[in-house]
């Protein structure tokens, strides 16, 4: 692979999941992505996980082997190769930083609030607040689980960052709630023209 060529970020994400010295099946990669990455990035679809594992293996960045299962079914597990470690480190240290992409459908709805009932906008924000409040203990627990493994100090650190992000988003909800009445266009009342 030429030095200036970069794989998609999702590919490096999956390579990163394999960098923790464990063999993982595609299913296990997906499950781990769902329980950890979702707090600060996004979790790829199952089909994408398997496509990226194939891409990584074809590039020599991971190796795989078939492990006999407890039943008649076996599974393929993947492990990062030394070349994969080198490439992952190169990406971490040298790839350009991508701009942060925020995709928040509730904020999009508030942006389009001139088309909605202000009371419904408040309800949407309160629903969003409840979801965020439920996520804070989850990300905190993830950090506590990471704290018991010395090699997971960085995931623990990112969990702390995630907790701060959710708390900041809760403050943002307060700002949006306080501004709905001011921002919503006032109706003039019933039409009096004949």
PDB file of C-alpha atoms in Angstrom:
ATOM      1  CA  UNK A   1       0.000   0.000   0.000  1.00  0.00           C
ATOM      2  CA  UNK A   2       1.560   3.356  -1.000  1.00  0.00           C
ATOM      3  CA  UNK A   3       2.346   5.627   1.980  1.00  0.00           C
ATOM      4  CA  UNK A   4      -0.160   8.334   0.953  1.00  0.00           C
ATOM      5  CA  UNK A   5      -3.068   5.945   0.465  1.00  0.00           C
ATOM      6  CA  UNK A   6      -5.543   5.644   3.317  1.00  0.00           C
ATOM      7  CA  UNK A   7      -8.198   3.014   3.838  1.00  0.00           C
ATOM      8  CA  UNK A   8     -11.672   4.145   4.921  1.00  0.00           C
ATOM      9  CA  UNK A   9     -11.914   5.126   8.592  1.00  0.00           C
ATOM     10  CA  UNK A  10     -14.311   2.229   9.217  1.00  0.00           C
ATOM     11  CA  UNK A  11     -11.609  -0.184   8.064  1.00  0.00           C
ATOM     12  CA  UNK A  12      -9.185   1.267  10.612  1.00  0.00           C
ATOM     13  CA  UNK A  13     -11.916   1.100  13.236  1.00  0.00           C
ATOM     14  CA  UNK A  14     -12.284  -2.651  12.732  1.00  0.00           C
ATOM     15  CA  UNK A  15      -8.515  -3.071  12.631  1.00  0.00           C
ATOM     16  CA  UNK A  16      -8.415  -1.168  15.928  1.00  0.00           C
ATOM     17  CA  UNK A  17     -10.911  -3.525  17.534  1.00  0.00           C
ATOM     18  CA  UNK A  18      -8.546  -6.370  16.648  1.00  0.00           C
ATOM     19  CA  UNK A  19      -5.539  -4.527  18.110  1.00  0.00           C
ATOM     20  CA  UNK A  20      -6.417  -5.553  21.664  1.00  0.00           C
ATOM     21  CA  UNK A  21      -4.608  -8.908  21.293  1.00  0.00           C
ATOM     22  CA  UNK A  22      -7.722 -11.029  20.937  1.00  0.00           C
ATOM     23  CA  UNK A  23      -8.949 -13.181  18.116  1.00  0.00           C
ATOM     24  CA  UNK A  24     -12.481 -12.153  17.231  1.00  0.00           C
ATOM     25  CA  UNK A  25     -15.084 -13.511  14.880  1.00  0.00           C
ATOM     26  CA  UNK A  26     -16.994 -11.085  12.667  1.00  0.00           C
ATOM     27  CA  UNK A  27     -19.959 -11.433  15.016  1.00  0.00           C
ATOM     28  CA  UNK A  28     -17.764 -10.560  18.008  1.00  0.00           C
ATOM     29  CA  UNK A  29     -16.304  -7.542  16.182  1.00  0.00           C
ATOM     30  CA  UNK A  30     -19.839  -6.296  15.497  1.00  0.00           C
ATOM     31  CA  UNK A  31     -20.973  -6.915  19.088  1.00  0.00           C
ATOM     32  CA  UNK A  32     -17.952  -5.115  20.534  1.00  0.00           C
ATOM     33  CA  UNK A  33     -18.442  -2.198  18.121  1.00  0.00           C
ATOM     34  CA  UNK A  34     -22.082  -1.937  19.207  1.00  0.00           C
ATOM     35  CA  UNK A  35     -21.180  -1.844  22.901  1.00  0.00           C
ATOM     36  CA  UNK A  36     -18.235   0.547  22.703  1.00  0.00           C
ATOM     37  CA  UNK A  37     -17.908   2.571  19.503  1.00  0.00           C
ATOM     38  CA  UNK A  38     -21.479   3.841  19.547  1.00  0.00           C
ATOM     39  CA  UNK A  39     -20.594   6.251  22.345  1.00  0.00           C
ATOM     40  CA  UNK A  40     -18.158   8.258  20.222  1.00  0.00           C
ATOM     41  CA  UNK A  41     -18.157   7.081  16.598  1.00  0.00           C
ATOM     42  CA  UNK A  42     -20.674   4.740  14.986  1.00  0.00           C
ATOM     43  CA  UNK A  43     -21.028   1.019  14.712  1.00  0.00           C
ATOM     44  CA  UNK A  44     -20.771  -0.440  11.214  1.00  0.00           C
ATOM     45  CA  UNK A  45     -23.453  -2.758   9.892  1.00  0.00           C
ATOM     46  CA  UNK A  46     -22.786  -6.490  10.119  1.00  0.00           C
ATOM     47  CA  UNK A  47     -22.353  -6.772   6.344  1.00  0.00           C
ATOM     48  CA  UNK A  48     -19.790  -3.951   6.433  1.00  0.00           C
ATOM     49  CA  UNK A  49     -17.850  -5.649   9.233  1.00  0.00           C
ATOM     50  CA  UNK A  50     -17.440  -8.776   7.126  1.00  0.00           C
ATOM     51  CA  UNK A  51     -16.535  -6.770   3.991  1.00  0.00           C
ATOM     52  CA  UNK A  52     -13.876  -4.852   5.906  1.00  0.00           C
ATOM     53  CA  UNK A  53     -12.465  -8.028   7.462  1.00  0.00           C
ATOM     54  CA  UNK A  54     -12.099  -9.475   3.945  1.00  0.00           C
ATOM     55  CA  UNK A  55     -10.428  -6.245   2.769  1.00  0.00           C
ATOM     56  CA  UNK A  56      -8.037  -6.306   5.738  1.00  0.00           C
ATOM     57  CA  UNK A  57      -7.153  -9.946   5.166  1.00  0.00           C
ATOM     58  CA  UNK A  58      -6.569  -9.394   1.438  1.00  0.00           C
ATOM     59  CA  UNK A  59      -4.212  -6.532   2.333  1.00  0.00           C
ATOM     60  CA  UNK A  60      -2.334  -8.761   4.812  1.00  0.00           C
ATOM     61  CA  UNK A  61      -3.333  -6.588   7.776  1.00  0.00           C
ATOM     62  CA  UNK A  62      -5.240  -9.391   9.536  1.00  0.00           C
ATOM     63  CA  UNK A  63      -5.071 -13.149   9.370  1.00  0.00           C
ATOM     64  CA  UNK A  64      -7.854 -15.605   9.999  1.00  0.00           C
ATOM     65  CA  UNK A  65      -8.357 -19.206  10.913  1.00  0.00           C
ATOM     66  CA  UNK A  66     -11.335 -21.487  11.283  1.00  0.00           C
ATOM     67  CA  UNK A  67     -12.091 -22.657  14.808  1.00  0.00           C
ATOM     68  CA  UNK A  68     -14.274 -25.739  15.278  1.00  0.00           C
ATOM     69  CA  UNK A  69     -17.446 -24.922  17.139  1.00  0.00           C
ATOM     70  CA  UNK A  70     -19.021 -26.691  20.081  1.00  0.00           C
ATOM     71  CA  UNK A  71     -21.686 -27.895  17.710  1.00  0.00           C
ATOM     72  CA  UNK A  72     -21.170 -28.877  14.098  1.00  0.00           C
ATOM     73  CA  UNK A  73     -20.782 -25.219  13.115  1.00  0.00           C
ATOM     74  CA  UNK A  74     -17.320 -23.669  13.053  1.00  0.00           C
ATOM     75  CA  UNK A  75     -16.388 -19.991  13.008  1.00  0.00           C
ATOM     76  CA  UNK A  76     -13.674 -17.876  11.451  1.00  0.00           C
ATOM     77  CA  UNK A  77     -11.675 -15.705  13.842  1.00  0.00           C
ATOM     78  CA  UNK A  78      -9.401 -12.817  12.924  1.00  0.00           C
ATOM     79  CA  UNK A  79      -6.183 -11.486  14.434  1.00  0.00           C
ATOM     80  CA  UNK A  80      -4.219  -8.360  13.573  1.00  0.00           C
ATOM     81  CA  UNK A  81      -0.862  -9.019  11.892  1.00  0.00           C
ATOM     82  CA  UNK A  82       2.386  -7.121  12.539  1.00  0.00           C
ATOM     83  CA  UNK A  83       1.754  -5.308   9.233  1.00  0.00           C
ATOM     84  CA  UNK A  84      -1.716  -4.449  10.499  1.00  0.00           C
ATOM     85  CA  UNK A  85      -0.258  -2.973  13.688  1.00  0.00           C
ATOM     86  CA  UNK A  86       2.166  -0.882  11.636  1.00  0.00           C
ATOM     87  CA  UNK A  87      -0.614   0.373   9.359  1.00  0.00           C
ATOM     88  CA  UNK A  88      -2.944   1.152  12.271  1.00  0.00           C
ATOM     89  CA  UNK A  89      -0.199   3.114  14.034  1.00  0.00           C
ATOM     90  CA  UNK A  90       0.560   4.969  10.790  1.00  0.00           C
ATOM     91  CA  UNK A  91      -3.109   5.935  10.425  1.00  0.00           C
ATOM     92  CA  UNK A  92      -3.397   7.055  14.068  1.00  0.00           C
ATOM     93  CA  UNK A  93      -0.267   9.171  13.873  1.00  0.00           C
ATOM     94  CA  UNK A  94      -0.278  10.473  10.294  1.00  0.00           C
ATOM     95  CA  UNK A  95      -3.746  10.511   8.694  1.00  0.00           C
ATOM     96  CA  UNK A  96      -5.374  13.921   8.366  1.00  0.00           C
ATOM     97  CA  UNK A  97      -7.923  14.684  11.072  1.00  0.00           C
ATOM     98  CA  UNK A  98     -11.424  14.491   9.649  1.00  0.00           C
ATOM     99  CA  UNK A  99     -13.928  17.183  10.602  1.00  0.00           C
ATOM    100  CA  UNK A 100     -16.434  16.141  13.239  1.00  0.00           C
ATOM    101  CA  UNK A 101     -19.745  15.152  11.696  1.00  0.00           C
ATOM    102  CA  UNK A 102     -22.755  15.664  13.913  1.00  0.00           C
ATOM    103  CA  UNK A 103     -25.891  13.814  12.886  1.00  0.00           C
ATOM    104  CA  UNK A 104     -28.598  14.620  15.396  1.00  0.00           C
ATOM    105  CA  UNK A 105     -32.130  14.216  14.052  1.00  0.00           C
ATOM    106  CA  UNK A 106     -33.660  15.977  17.070  1.00  0.00           C
ATOM    107  CA  UNK A 107     -31.534  19.078  16.479  1.00  0.00           C
ATOM    108  CA  UNK A 108     -32.472  18.927  12.786  1.00  0.00           C
ATOM    109  CA  UNK A 109     -36.137  18.944  13.799  1.00  0.00           C
ATOM    110  CA  UNK A 110     -35.568  21.967  16.030  1.00  0.00           C
ATOM    111  CA  UNK A 111     -33.816  23.693  13.132  1.00  0.00           C
ATOM    112  CA  UNK A 112     -37.052  23.119  11.186  1.00  0.00           C
ATOM    113  CA  UNK A 113     -39.136  24.159  14.197  1.00  0.00           C
ATOM    114  CA  UNK A 114     -41.000  26.846  12.268  1.00  0.00           C
ATOM    115  CA  UNK A 115     -42.977  23.950  10.761  1.00  0.00           C
ATOM    116  CA  UNK A 116     -43.982  22.331  14.060  1.00  0.00           C
ATOM    117  CA  UNK A 117     -46.024  22.875  17.176  1.00  0.00           C
ATOM    118  CA  UNK A 118     -43.770  24.290  19.922  1.00  0.00           C
ATOM    119  CA  UNK A 119     -45.245  21.884  22.458  1.00  0.00           C
ATOM    120  CA  UNK A 120     -44.287  18.912  20.271  1.00  0.00           C
ATOM    121  CA  UNK A 121     -40.767  20.307  19.944  1.00  0.00           C
ATOM    122  CA  UNK A 122     -40.542  20.414  23.743  1.00  0.00           C
ATOM    123  CA  UNK A 123     -41.727  16.794  23.929  1.00  0.00           C
ATOM    124  CA  UNK A 124     -39.072  15.716  21.408  1.00  0.00           C
ATOM    125  CA  UNK A 125     -36.372  17.448  23.424  1.00  0.00           C
ATOM    126  CA  UNK A 126     -37.575  15.828  26.661  1.00  0.00           C
ATOM    127  CA  UNK A 127     -37.567  12.398  24.962  1.00  0.00           C
ATOM    128  CA  UNK A 128     -34.030  13.108  23.774  1.00  0.00           C
ATOM    129  CA  UNK A 129     -33.027  14.189  27.296  1.00  0.00           C
ATOM    130  CA  UNK A 130     -34.353  10.901  28.728  1.00  0.00           C
ATOM    131  CA  UNK A 131     -32.331   8.874  26.185  1.00  0.00           C
ATOM    132  CA  UNK A 132     -29.161  10.815  26.968  1.00  0.00           C
ATOM    133  CA  UNK A 133     -29.675  10.436  30.705  1.00  0.00           C
ATOM    134  CA  UNK A 134     -29.987   6.678  30.187  1.00  0.00           C
ATOM    135  CA  UNK A 135     -26.742   6.601  28.164  1.00  0.00           C
ATOM    136  CA  UNK A 136     -24.608   8.320  30.806  1.00  0.00           C
ATOM    137  CA  UNK A 137     -24.642   5.331  33.195  1.00  0.00           C
ATOM    138  CA  UNK A 138     -23.923   3.010  30.239  1.00  0.00           C
ATOM    139  CA  UNK A 139     -20.837   4.943  29.149  1.00  0.00           C
ATOM    140  CA  UNK A 140     -19.746   5.227  32.787  1.00  0.00           C
ATOM    141  CA  UNK A 141     -20.077   1.435  33.179  1.00  0.00           C
ATOM    142  CA  UNK A 142     -18.033   0.920  30.021  1.00  0.00           C
ATOM    143  CA  UNK A 143     -15.291   3.052  31.572  1.00  0.00           C
ATOM    144  CA  UNK A 144     -15.447   1.051  34.794  1.00  0.00           C
ATOM    145  CA  UNK A 145     -15.120  -2.201  32.841  1.00  0.00           C
ATOM    146  CA  UNK A 146     -12.147  -0.796  30.935  1.00  0.00           C
ATOM    147  CA  UNK A 147     -10.495   0.340  34.180  1.00  0.00           C
ATOM    148  CA  UNK A 148      -9.919  -3.254  35.298  1.00  0.00           C
ATOM    149  CA  UNK A 149      -7.635  -3.961  32.301  1.00  0.00           C
ATOM    150  CA  UNK A 150      -4.356  -2.069  32.202  1.00  0.00           C
ATOM    151  CA  UNK A 151      -4.281  -2.268  28.393  1.00  0.00           C
ATOM    152  CA  UNK A 152      -7.657  -0.513  28.188  1.00  0.00           C
ATOM    153  CA  UNK A 153      -6.593   2.792  29.757  1.00  0.00           C
ATOM    154  CA  UNK A 154      -7.370   4.687  26.555  1.00  0.00           C
ATOM    155  CA  UNK A 155     -10.908   3.263  26.193  1.00  0.00           C
ATOM    156  CA  UNK A 156     -11.433   4.250  29.839  1.00  0.00           C
ATOM    157  CA  UNK A 157     -10.288   7.783  28.993  1.00  0.00           C
ATOM    158  CA  UNK A 158     -12.650   7.943  25.996  1.00  0.00           C
ATOM    159  CA  UNK A 159     -15.499   6.774  28.229  1.00  0.00           C
ATOM    160  CA  UNK A 160     -14.852   9.733  30.506  1.00  0.00           C
ATOM    161  CA  UNK A 161     -14.858  12.002  27.454  1.00  0.00           C
ATOM    162  CA  UNK A 162     -18.170  10.448  26.347  1.00  0.00           C
ATOM    163  CA  UNK A 163     -19.742  11.185  29.696  1.00  0.00           C
ATOM    164  CA  UNK A 164     -18.727  14.849  29.368  1.00  0.00           C
ATOM    165  CA  UNK A 165     -20.128  14.948  25.826  1.00  0.00           C
ATOM    166  CA  UNK A 166     -23.529  13.693  26.956  1.00  0.00           C
ATOM    167  CA  UNK A 167     -23.584  16.146  29.850  1.00  0.00           C
ATOM    168  CA  UNK A 168     -22.793  18.979  27.420  1.00  0.00           C
ATOM    169  CA  UNK A 169     -25.600  17.792  25.144  1.00  0.00           C
ATOM    170  CA  UNK A 170     -27.990  17.895  28.110  1.00  0.00           C
ATOM    171  CA  UNK A 171     -27.001  21.539  28.660  1.00  0.00           C
ATOM    172  CA  UNK A 172     -27.663  22.117  24.947  1.00  0.00           C
ATOM    173  CA  UNK A 173     -31.170  20.723  25.368  1.00  0.00           C
ATOM    174  CA  UNK A 174     -31.754  23.250  28.152  1.00  0.00           C
ATOM    175  CA  UNK A 175     -30.691  26.034  25.783  1.00  0.00           C
ATOM    176  CA  UNK A 176     -33.030  24.781  23.043  1.00  0.00           C
ATOM    177  CA  UNK A 177     -35.965  24.430  25.441  1.00  0.00           C
ATOM    178  CA  UNK A 178     -35.436  27.955  26.752  1.00  0.00           C
ATOM    179  CA  UNK A 179     -35.391  29.376  23.234  1.00  0.00           C
ATOM    180  CA  UNK A 180     -38.404  27.668  21.662  1.00  0.00           C
ATOM    181  CA  UNK A 181     -40.939  30.350  22.616  1.00  0.00           C
ATOM    182  CA  UNK A 182     -38.625  33.150  21.535  1.00  0.00           C
ATOM    183  CA  UNK A 183     -37.794  31.473  18.221  1.00  0.00           C
ATOM    184  CA  UNK A 184     -41.207  30.125  17.238  1.00  0.00           C
ATOM    185  CA  UNK A 185     -43.151  32.461  14.927  1.00  0.00           C
ATOM    186  CA  UNK A 186     -46.196  33.952  16.614  1.00  0.00           C
ATOM    187  CA  UNK A 187     -49.510  33.408  14.921  1.00  0.00           C
ATOM    188  CA  UNK A 188     -51.617  36.483  14.306  1.00  0.00           C
ATOM    189  CA  UNK A 189     -54.800  34.745  15.360  1.00  0.00           C
ATOM    190  CA  UNK A 190     -57.795  33.856  13.220  1.00  0.00           C
ATOM    191  CA  UNK A 191     -57.887  35.234   9.745  1.00  0.00           C
ATOM    192  CA  UNK A 192     -60.185  38.261   9.784  1.00  0.00           C
ATOM    193  CA  UNK A 193     -60.126  39.015   6.065  1.00  0.00           C
ATOM    194  CA  UNK A 194     -63.254  38.315   3.994  1.00  0.00           C
TER     195      UNK A 194
END
